[in-house]
Short mmCIF file of C-alpha atoms in Angstrom, two decimals:
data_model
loop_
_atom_site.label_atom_id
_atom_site.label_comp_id
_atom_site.label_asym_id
_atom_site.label_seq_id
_atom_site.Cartn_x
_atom_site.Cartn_y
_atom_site.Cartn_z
CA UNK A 1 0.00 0.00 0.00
CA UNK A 2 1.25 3.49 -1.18
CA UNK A 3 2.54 5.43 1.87
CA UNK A 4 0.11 8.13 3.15
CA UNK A 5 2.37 11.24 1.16
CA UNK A 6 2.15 8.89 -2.40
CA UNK A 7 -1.47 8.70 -1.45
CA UNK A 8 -2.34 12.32 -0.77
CA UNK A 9 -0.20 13.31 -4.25
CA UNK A 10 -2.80 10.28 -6.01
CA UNK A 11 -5.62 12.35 -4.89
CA UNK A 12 -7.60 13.30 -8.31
CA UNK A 13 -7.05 17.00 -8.96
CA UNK A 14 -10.10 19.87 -8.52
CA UNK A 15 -12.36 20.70 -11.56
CA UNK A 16 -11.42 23.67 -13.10
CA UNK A 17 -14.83 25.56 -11.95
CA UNK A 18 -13.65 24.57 -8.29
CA UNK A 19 -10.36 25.19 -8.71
CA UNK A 20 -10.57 28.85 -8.13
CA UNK A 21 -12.14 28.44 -5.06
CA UNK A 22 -9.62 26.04 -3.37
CA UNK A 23 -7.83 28.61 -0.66
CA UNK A 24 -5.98 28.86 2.53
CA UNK A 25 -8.11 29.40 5.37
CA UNK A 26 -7.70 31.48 8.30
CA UNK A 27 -6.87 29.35 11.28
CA UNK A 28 -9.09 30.92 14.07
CA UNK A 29 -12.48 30.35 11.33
CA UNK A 30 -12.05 26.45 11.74
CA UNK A 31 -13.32 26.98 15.57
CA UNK A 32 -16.72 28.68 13.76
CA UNK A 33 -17.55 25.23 11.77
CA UNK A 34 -19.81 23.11 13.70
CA UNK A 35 -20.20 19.52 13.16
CA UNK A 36 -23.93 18.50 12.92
CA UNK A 37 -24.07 14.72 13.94
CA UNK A 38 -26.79 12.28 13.97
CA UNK A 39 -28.47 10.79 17.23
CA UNK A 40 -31.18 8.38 17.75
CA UNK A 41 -30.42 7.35 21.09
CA UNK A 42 -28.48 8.09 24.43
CA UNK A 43 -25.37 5.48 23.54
CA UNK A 44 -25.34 7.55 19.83
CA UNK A 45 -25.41 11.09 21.97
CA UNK A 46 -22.55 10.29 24.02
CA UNK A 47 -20.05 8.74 20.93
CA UNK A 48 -20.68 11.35 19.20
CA UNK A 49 -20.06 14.07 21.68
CA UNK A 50 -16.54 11.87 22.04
CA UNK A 51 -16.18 11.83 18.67
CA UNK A 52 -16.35 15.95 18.86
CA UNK A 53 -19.91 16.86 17.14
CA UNK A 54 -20.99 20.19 18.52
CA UNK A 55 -24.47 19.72 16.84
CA UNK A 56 -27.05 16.74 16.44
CA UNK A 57 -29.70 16.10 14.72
CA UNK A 58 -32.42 13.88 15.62
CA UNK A 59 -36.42 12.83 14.57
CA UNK A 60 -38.85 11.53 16.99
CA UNK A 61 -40.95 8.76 15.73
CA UNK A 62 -44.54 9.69 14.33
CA UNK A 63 -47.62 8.91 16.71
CA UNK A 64 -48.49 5.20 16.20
CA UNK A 65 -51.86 6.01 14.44
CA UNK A 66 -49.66 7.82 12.07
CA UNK A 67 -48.96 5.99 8.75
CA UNK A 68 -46.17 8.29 7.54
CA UNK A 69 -43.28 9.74 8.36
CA UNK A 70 -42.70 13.06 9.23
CA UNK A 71 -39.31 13.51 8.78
CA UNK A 72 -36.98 12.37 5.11
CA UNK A 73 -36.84 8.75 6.57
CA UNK A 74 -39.10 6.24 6.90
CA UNK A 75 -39.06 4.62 10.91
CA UNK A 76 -36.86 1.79 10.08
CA UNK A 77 -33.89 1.58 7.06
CA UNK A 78 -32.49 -1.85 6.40
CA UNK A 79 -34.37 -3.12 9.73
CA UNK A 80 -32.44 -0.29 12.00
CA UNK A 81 -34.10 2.37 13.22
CA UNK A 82 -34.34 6.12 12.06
CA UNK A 83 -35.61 8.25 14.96
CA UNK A 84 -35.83 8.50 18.53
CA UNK A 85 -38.40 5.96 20.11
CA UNK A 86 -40.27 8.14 22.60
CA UNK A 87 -41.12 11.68 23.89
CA UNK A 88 -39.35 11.00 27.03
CA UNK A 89 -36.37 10.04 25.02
CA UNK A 90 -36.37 12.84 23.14
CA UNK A 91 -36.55 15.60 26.12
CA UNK A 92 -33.39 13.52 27.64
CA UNK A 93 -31.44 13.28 24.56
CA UNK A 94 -32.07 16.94 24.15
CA UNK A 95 -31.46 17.72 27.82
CA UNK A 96 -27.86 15.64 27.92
CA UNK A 97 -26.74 17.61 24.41
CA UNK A 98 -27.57 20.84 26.03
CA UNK A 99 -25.51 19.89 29.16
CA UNK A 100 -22.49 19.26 27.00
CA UNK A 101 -22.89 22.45 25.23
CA UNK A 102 -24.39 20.82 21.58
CA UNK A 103 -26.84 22.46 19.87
CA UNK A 104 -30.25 20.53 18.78
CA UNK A 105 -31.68 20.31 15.45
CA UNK A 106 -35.24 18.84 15.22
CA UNK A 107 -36.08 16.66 11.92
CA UNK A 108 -39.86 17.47 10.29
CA UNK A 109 -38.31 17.12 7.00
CA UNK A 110 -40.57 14.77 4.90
CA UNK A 111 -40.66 15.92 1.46
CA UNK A 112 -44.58 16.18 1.49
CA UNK A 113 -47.29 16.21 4.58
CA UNK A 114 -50.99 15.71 3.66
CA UNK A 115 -53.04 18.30 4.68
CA UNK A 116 -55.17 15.56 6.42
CA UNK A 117 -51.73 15.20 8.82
CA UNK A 118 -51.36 18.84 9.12
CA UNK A 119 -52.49 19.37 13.09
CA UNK A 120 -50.92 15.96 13.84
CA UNK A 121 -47.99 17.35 12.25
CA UNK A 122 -47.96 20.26 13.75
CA UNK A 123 -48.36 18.84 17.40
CA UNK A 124 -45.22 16.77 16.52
CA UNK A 125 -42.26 19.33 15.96
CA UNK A 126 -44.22 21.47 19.31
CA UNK A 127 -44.12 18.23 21.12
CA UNK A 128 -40.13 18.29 19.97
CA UNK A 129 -39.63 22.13 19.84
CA UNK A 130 -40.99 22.12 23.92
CA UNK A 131 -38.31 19.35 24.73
CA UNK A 132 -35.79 21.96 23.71
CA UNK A 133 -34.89 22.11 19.98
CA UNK A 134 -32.97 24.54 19.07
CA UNK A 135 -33.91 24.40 15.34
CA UNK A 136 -36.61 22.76 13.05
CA UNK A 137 -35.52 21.39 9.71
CA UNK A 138 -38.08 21.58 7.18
CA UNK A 139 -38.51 19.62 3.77
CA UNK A 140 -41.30 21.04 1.71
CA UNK A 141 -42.10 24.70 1.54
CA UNK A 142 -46.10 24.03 3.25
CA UNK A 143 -44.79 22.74 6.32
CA UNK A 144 -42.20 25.46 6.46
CA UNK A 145 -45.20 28.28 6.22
CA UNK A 146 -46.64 26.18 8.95
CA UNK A 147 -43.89 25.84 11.20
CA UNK A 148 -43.27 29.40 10.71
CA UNK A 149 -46.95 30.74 11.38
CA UNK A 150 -47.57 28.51 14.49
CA UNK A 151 -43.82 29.08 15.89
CA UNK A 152 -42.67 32.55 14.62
CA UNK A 153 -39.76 32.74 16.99
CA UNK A 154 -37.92 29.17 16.44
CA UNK A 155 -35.31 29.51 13.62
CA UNK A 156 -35.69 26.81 10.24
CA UNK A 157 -33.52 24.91 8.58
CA UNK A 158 -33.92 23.92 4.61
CA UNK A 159 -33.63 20.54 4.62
CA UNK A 160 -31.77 18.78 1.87
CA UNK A 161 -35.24 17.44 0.47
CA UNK A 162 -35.92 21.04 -0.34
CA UNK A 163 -32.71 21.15 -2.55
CA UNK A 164 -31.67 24.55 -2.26
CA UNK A 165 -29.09 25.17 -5.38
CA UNK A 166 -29.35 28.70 -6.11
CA UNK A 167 -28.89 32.01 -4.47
CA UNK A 168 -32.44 33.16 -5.42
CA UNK A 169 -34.33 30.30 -3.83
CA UNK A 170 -32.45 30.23 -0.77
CA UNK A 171 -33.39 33.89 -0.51
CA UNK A 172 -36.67 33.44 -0.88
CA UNK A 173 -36.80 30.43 1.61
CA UNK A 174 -34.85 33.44 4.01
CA UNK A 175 -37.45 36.16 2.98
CA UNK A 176 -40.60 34.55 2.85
CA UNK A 177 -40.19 31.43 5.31
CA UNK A 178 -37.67 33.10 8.03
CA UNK A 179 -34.76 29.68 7.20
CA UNK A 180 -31.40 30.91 8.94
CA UNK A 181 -29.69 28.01 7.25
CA UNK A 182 -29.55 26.05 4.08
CA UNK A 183 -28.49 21.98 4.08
CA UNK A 184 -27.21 21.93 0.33
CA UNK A 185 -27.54 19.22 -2.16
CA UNK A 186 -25.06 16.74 -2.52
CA UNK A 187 -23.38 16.85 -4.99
CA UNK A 188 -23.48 20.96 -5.07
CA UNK A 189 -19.66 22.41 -5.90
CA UNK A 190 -17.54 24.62 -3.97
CA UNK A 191 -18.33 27.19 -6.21
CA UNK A 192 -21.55 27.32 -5.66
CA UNK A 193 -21.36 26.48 -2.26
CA UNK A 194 -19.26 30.22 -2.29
CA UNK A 195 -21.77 31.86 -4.04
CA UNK A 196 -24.63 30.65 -1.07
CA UNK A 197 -21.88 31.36 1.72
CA UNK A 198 -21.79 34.69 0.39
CA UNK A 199 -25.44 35.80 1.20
CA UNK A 200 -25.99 37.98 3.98
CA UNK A 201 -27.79 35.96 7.17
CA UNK A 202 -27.77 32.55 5.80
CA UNK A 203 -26.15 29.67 7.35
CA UNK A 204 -24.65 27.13 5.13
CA UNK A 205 -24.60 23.63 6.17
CA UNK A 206 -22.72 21.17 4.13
CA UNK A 207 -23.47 16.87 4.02
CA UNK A 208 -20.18 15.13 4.03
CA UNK A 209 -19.32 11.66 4.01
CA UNK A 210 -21.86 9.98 1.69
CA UNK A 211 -25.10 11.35 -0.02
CA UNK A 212 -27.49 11.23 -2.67
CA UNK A 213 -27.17 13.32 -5.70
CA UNK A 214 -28.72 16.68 -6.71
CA UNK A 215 -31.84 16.21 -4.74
CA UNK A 216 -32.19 13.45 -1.67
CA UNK A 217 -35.23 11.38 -1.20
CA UNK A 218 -37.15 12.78 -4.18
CA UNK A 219 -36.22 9.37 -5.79
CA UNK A 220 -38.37 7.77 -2.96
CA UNK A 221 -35.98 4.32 -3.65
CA UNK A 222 -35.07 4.41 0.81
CA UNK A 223 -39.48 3.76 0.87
CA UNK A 224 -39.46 0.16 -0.85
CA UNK A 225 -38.89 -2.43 1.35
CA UNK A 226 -35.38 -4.69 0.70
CA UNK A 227 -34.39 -2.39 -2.20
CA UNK A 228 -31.94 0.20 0.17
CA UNK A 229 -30.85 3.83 -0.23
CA UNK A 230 -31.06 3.97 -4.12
CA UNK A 231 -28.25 5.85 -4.56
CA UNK A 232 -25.84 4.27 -2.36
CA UNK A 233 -27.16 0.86 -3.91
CA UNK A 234 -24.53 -1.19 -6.34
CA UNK A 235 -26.44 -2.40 -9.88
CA UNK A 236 -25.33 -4.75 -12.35
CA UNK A 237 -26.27 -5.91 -15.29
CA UNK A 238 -25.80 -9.03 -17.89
CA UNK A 239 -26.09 -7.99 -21.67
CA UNK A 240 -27.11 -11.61 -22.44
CA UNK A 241 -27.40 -14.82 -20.49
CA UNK A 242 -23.93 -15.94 -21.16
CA UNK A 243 -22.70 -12.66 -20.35
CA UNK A 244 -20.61 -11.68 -17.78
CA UNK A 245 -22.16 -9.17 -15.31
CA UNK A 246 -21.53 -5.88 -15.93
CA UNK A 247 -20.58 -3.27 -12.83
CA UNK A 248 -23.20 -0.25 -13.33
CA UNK A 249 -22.17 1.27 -10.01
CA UNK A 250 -24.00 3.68 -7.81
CA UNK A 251 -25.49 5.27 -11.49
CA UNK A 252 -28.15 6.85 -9.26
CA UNK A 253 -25.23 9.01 -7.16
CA UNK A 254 -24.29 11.86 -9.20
CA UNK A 255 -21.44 12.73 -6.22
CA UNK A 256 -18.84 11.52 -4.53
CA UNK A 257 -18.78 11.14 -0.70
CA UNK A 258 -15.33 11.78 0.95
CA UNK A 259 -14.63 15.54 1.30
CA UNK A 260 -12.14 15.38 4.41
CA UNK A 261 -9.03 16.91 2.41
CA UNK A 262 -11.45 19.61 1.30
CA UNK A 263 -12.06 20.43 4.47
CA UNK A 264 -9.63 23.53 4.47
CA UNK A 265 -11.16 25.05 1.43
CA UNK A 266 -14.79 24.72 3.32
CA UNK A 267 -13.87 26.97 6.13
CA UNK A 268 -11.97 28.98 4.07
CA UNK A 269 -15.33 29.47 2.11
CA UNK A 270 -17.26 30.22 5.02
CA UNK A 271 -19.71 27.33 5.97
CA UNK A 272 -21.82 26.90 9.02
CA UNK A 273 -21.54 23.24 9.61
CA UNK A 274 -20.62 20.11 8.39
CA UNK A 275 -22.78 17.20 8.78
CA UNK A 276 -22.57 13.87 9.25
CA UNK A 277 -24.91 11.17 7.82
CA UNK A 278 -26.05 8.31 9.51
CA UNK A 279 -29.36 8.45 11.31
CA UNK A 280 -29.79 4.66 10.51
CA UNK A 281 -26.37 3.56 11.22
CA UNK A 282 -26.18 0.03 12.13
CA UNK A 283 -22.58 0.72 13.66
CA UNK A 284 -22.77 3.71 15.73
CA UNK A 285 -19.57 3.57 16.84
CA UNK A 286 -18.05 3.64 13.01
CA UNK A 287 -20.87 6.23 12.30
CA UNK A 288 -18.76 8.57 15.75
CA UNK A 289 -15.54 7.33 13.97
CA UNK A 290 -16.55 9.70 10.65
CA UNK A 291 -17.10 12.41 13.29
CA UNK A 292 -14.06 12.41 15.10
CA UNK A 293 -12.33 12.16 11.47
CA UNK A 294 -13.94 15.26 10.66
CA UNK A 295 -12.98 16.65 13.67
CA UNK A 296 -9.68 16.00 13.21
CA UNK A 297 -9.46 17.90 10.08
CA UNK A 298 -11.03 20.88 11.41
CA UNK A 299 -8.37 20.71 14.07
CA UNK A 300 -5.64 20.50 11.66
CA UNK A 301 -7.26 23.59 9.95
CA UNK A 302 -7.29 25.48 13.55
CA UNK A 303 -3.49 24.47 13.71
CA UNK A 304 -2.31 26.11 10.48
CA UNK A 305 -1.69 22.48 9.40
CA UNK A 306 -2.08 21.51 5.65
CA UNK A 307 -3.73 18.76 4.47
CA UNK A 308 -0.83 16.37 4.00
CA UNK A 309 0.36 17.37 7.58
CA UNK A 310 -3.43 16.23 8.76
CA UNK A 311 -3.37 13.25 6.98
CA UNK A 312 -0.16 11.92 8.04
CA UNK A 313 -1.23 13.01 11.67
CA UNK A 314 -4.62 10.56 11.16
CA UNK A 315 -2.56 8.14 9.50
CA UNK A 316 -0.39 8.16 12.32
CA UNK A 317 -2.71 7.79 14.84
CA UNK A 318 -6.18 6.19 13.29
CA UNK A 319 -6.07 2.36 12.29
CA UNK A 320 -9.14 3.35 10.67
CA UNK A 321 -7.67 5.58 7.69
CA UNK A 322 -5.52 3.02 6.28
CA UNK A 323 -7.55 -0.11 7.07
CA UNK A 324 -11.28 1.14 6.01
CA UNK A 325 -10.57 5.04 4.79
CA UNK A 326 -8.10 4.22 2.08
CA UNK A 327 -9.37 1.64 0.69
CA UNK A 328 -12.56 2.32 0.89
CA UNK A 329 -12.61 5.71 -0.08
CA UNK A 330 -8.91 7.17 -1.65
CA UNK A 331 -8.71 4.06 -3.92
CA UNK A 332 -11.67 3.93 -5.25
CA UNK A 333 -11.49 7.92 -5.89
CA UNK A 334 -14.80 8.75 -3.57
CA UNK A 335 -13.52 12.59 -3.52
CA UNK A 336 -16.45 14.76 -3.25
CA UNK A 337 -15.07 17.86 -4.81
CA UNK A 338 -12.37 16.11 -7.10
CA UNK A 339 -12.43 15.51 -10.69
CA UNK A 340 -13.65 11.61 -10.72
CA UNK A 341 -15.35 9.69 -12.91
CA UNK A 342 -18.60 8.91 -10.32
CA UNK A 343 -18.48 13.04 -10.13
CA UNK A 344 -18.47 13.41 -14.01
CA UNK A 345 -21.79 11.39 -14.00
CA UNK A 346 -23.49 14.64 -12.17
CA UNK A 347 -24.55 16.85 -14.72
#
């Protein structure tokens, strides 16, 4: 295996429309960048406040007479869970993260809400928002009129079901809706990810570490039962019966996932947050081990530190860079905001 210098020089270079926006960061800005982890339960909470999130993100599980869900995900994803159990669960979850100084983001981010569901909607994020939450993240512009009309004074997040990816809608989602902050597609580039960090009073928050394209969920694929995230799903196919099969890929994912030695250029850029995926993780321990990756990297940037130097200091230090990272991610050229050809598939 390549030492961890041959393998930061293998990295696949920027795309020229990125390129320009690949800079230096100020050290003292990497303290601003929050990392915005996922939590479903008290174990999850505390690895991930180990792991150094200074954010989570949760979704309480619908009222059994309920037969949707009313955040992106349905209850259960590959037969784990999605969302906190209970009410009670919820307040202490909430109550523990406020303790250690995290901030709270509540999920009510389906894509669409019946009007039927509206008050038992609406009764969900209070029941959340009087446990504590900090934030509601929204993911369809009706419930974000009534989230905003019934709670004028708690700030919204855009979702990534809303797939904000310009300036002018995320200015009207500010204007008309009161959002604060924006969760950006996927596969969106750092140049326009500069364009949004550049608008006055918006937060940007950025998905790192896996995804789903241009727009998440709208495919609906995570809803059918033993079929997975689309997206993240492999696909083959056999031309003839003879045929060997052929690799398709993830031809659903239009981005890549890893964006740890982009990092620097993130906070140089000016974003809010960087989140981590993984409300269904099956191993929430691995799913705190992306955290404290990330967290790494944003320490590296607080140090003055390039990228090589934080890369040889994780590869010094992390069994998990060279034994799942690598492979996993550097060799098969999962770089979010490289040229590669899984990126070139994004149009």
């Amino acid at each position: 295996m390549s030492d961890v210098t041959d393998q930061w020089e293998l990295a696949p270079p920027h795309t020229e429309r990125e390129a320009p926006f690949v800079v230096v960061p100020d050290p003292a800005t990497a303290a601003t960048v929050a990392l915005d982890a996922p939590v479903r339960n008290l174990q999850m909470l505390e690895l991930q406040i180990t792991g150094g999130a200074t954010e989570i993100y949760l979704a309480q599980r619908a009222p059994a007479d309920t037969a949707v869900s009313f955040d992106a995900l349905p209850g259960k994803r590959d037969g784990d869970a999605t969302q906190v159990s209970n009410r009670r669960l919820v307040k202490e979850i909430i109550s523990q993260a406020h303790a250690a100084g995290l901030k709270v983001n509540l999920c009510a981010d389906a894509p669409a809400i019946a009007a039927g569901d509206k008050e038992a909607f609406l009764a969900h994020v209070a029941q959340g928002i009087g446990a504590g939450a900090d934030t509601v993240v929204v993911g369809a512009l009706p419930t974000a009129r009534w989230i905003a009309d019934t709670h004028p004074g708690v700030p919204l997040v855009a979702g990534a079901p809303l797939g904000v990816s310009t300036a002018a809608y995320a200015l009207r989602l500010q204007e008309r809706y009161g959002v604060r902050r924006i969760v950006v597609p996927h596969a969106t580039g750092l140049d326009e990810i500069a364009a949004l960090c550049a608008l006055d009073g918006l937060e940007v928050e950025v998905p790192v570490q896996t995804g789903s394209g241009t727009d998440c969920h709208h495919c609906r694929l995570p809803d059918q039962p033993g079929s997975g995230l689309g997206c993240r799903a492999g696909y083959q196919s056999a031309p003839a019966a003879e045929g060997a099969p052929v690799d398709l890929g993830g031809f659903l994912d239009g981005a890549s996932d890893c964006a740890l030695c982009d990092v620097p250029s993130l906070v140089a850029l000016g974003v809010a947050a960087l989140q981590i995926p993984g409300r269904e993780s099956p191993i929430i321990r691995q799913n705190a081990k992306i955290t404290q990756m990330y967290r790494r990297a944003l320490d590296g940037v607080a140090r003055g530190w390039s990228t090589k130097q934080t890369i040889a200091d994780i590869d010094r230090v992390e069994l998990t860079w060279q034994m799942g990272w690598v492979p996993r991610m550097c060799e098969q050229q999962r770089c979010r905001f490289r040229d590669t050809p899984r990126r070139r598939t994004h149009v």
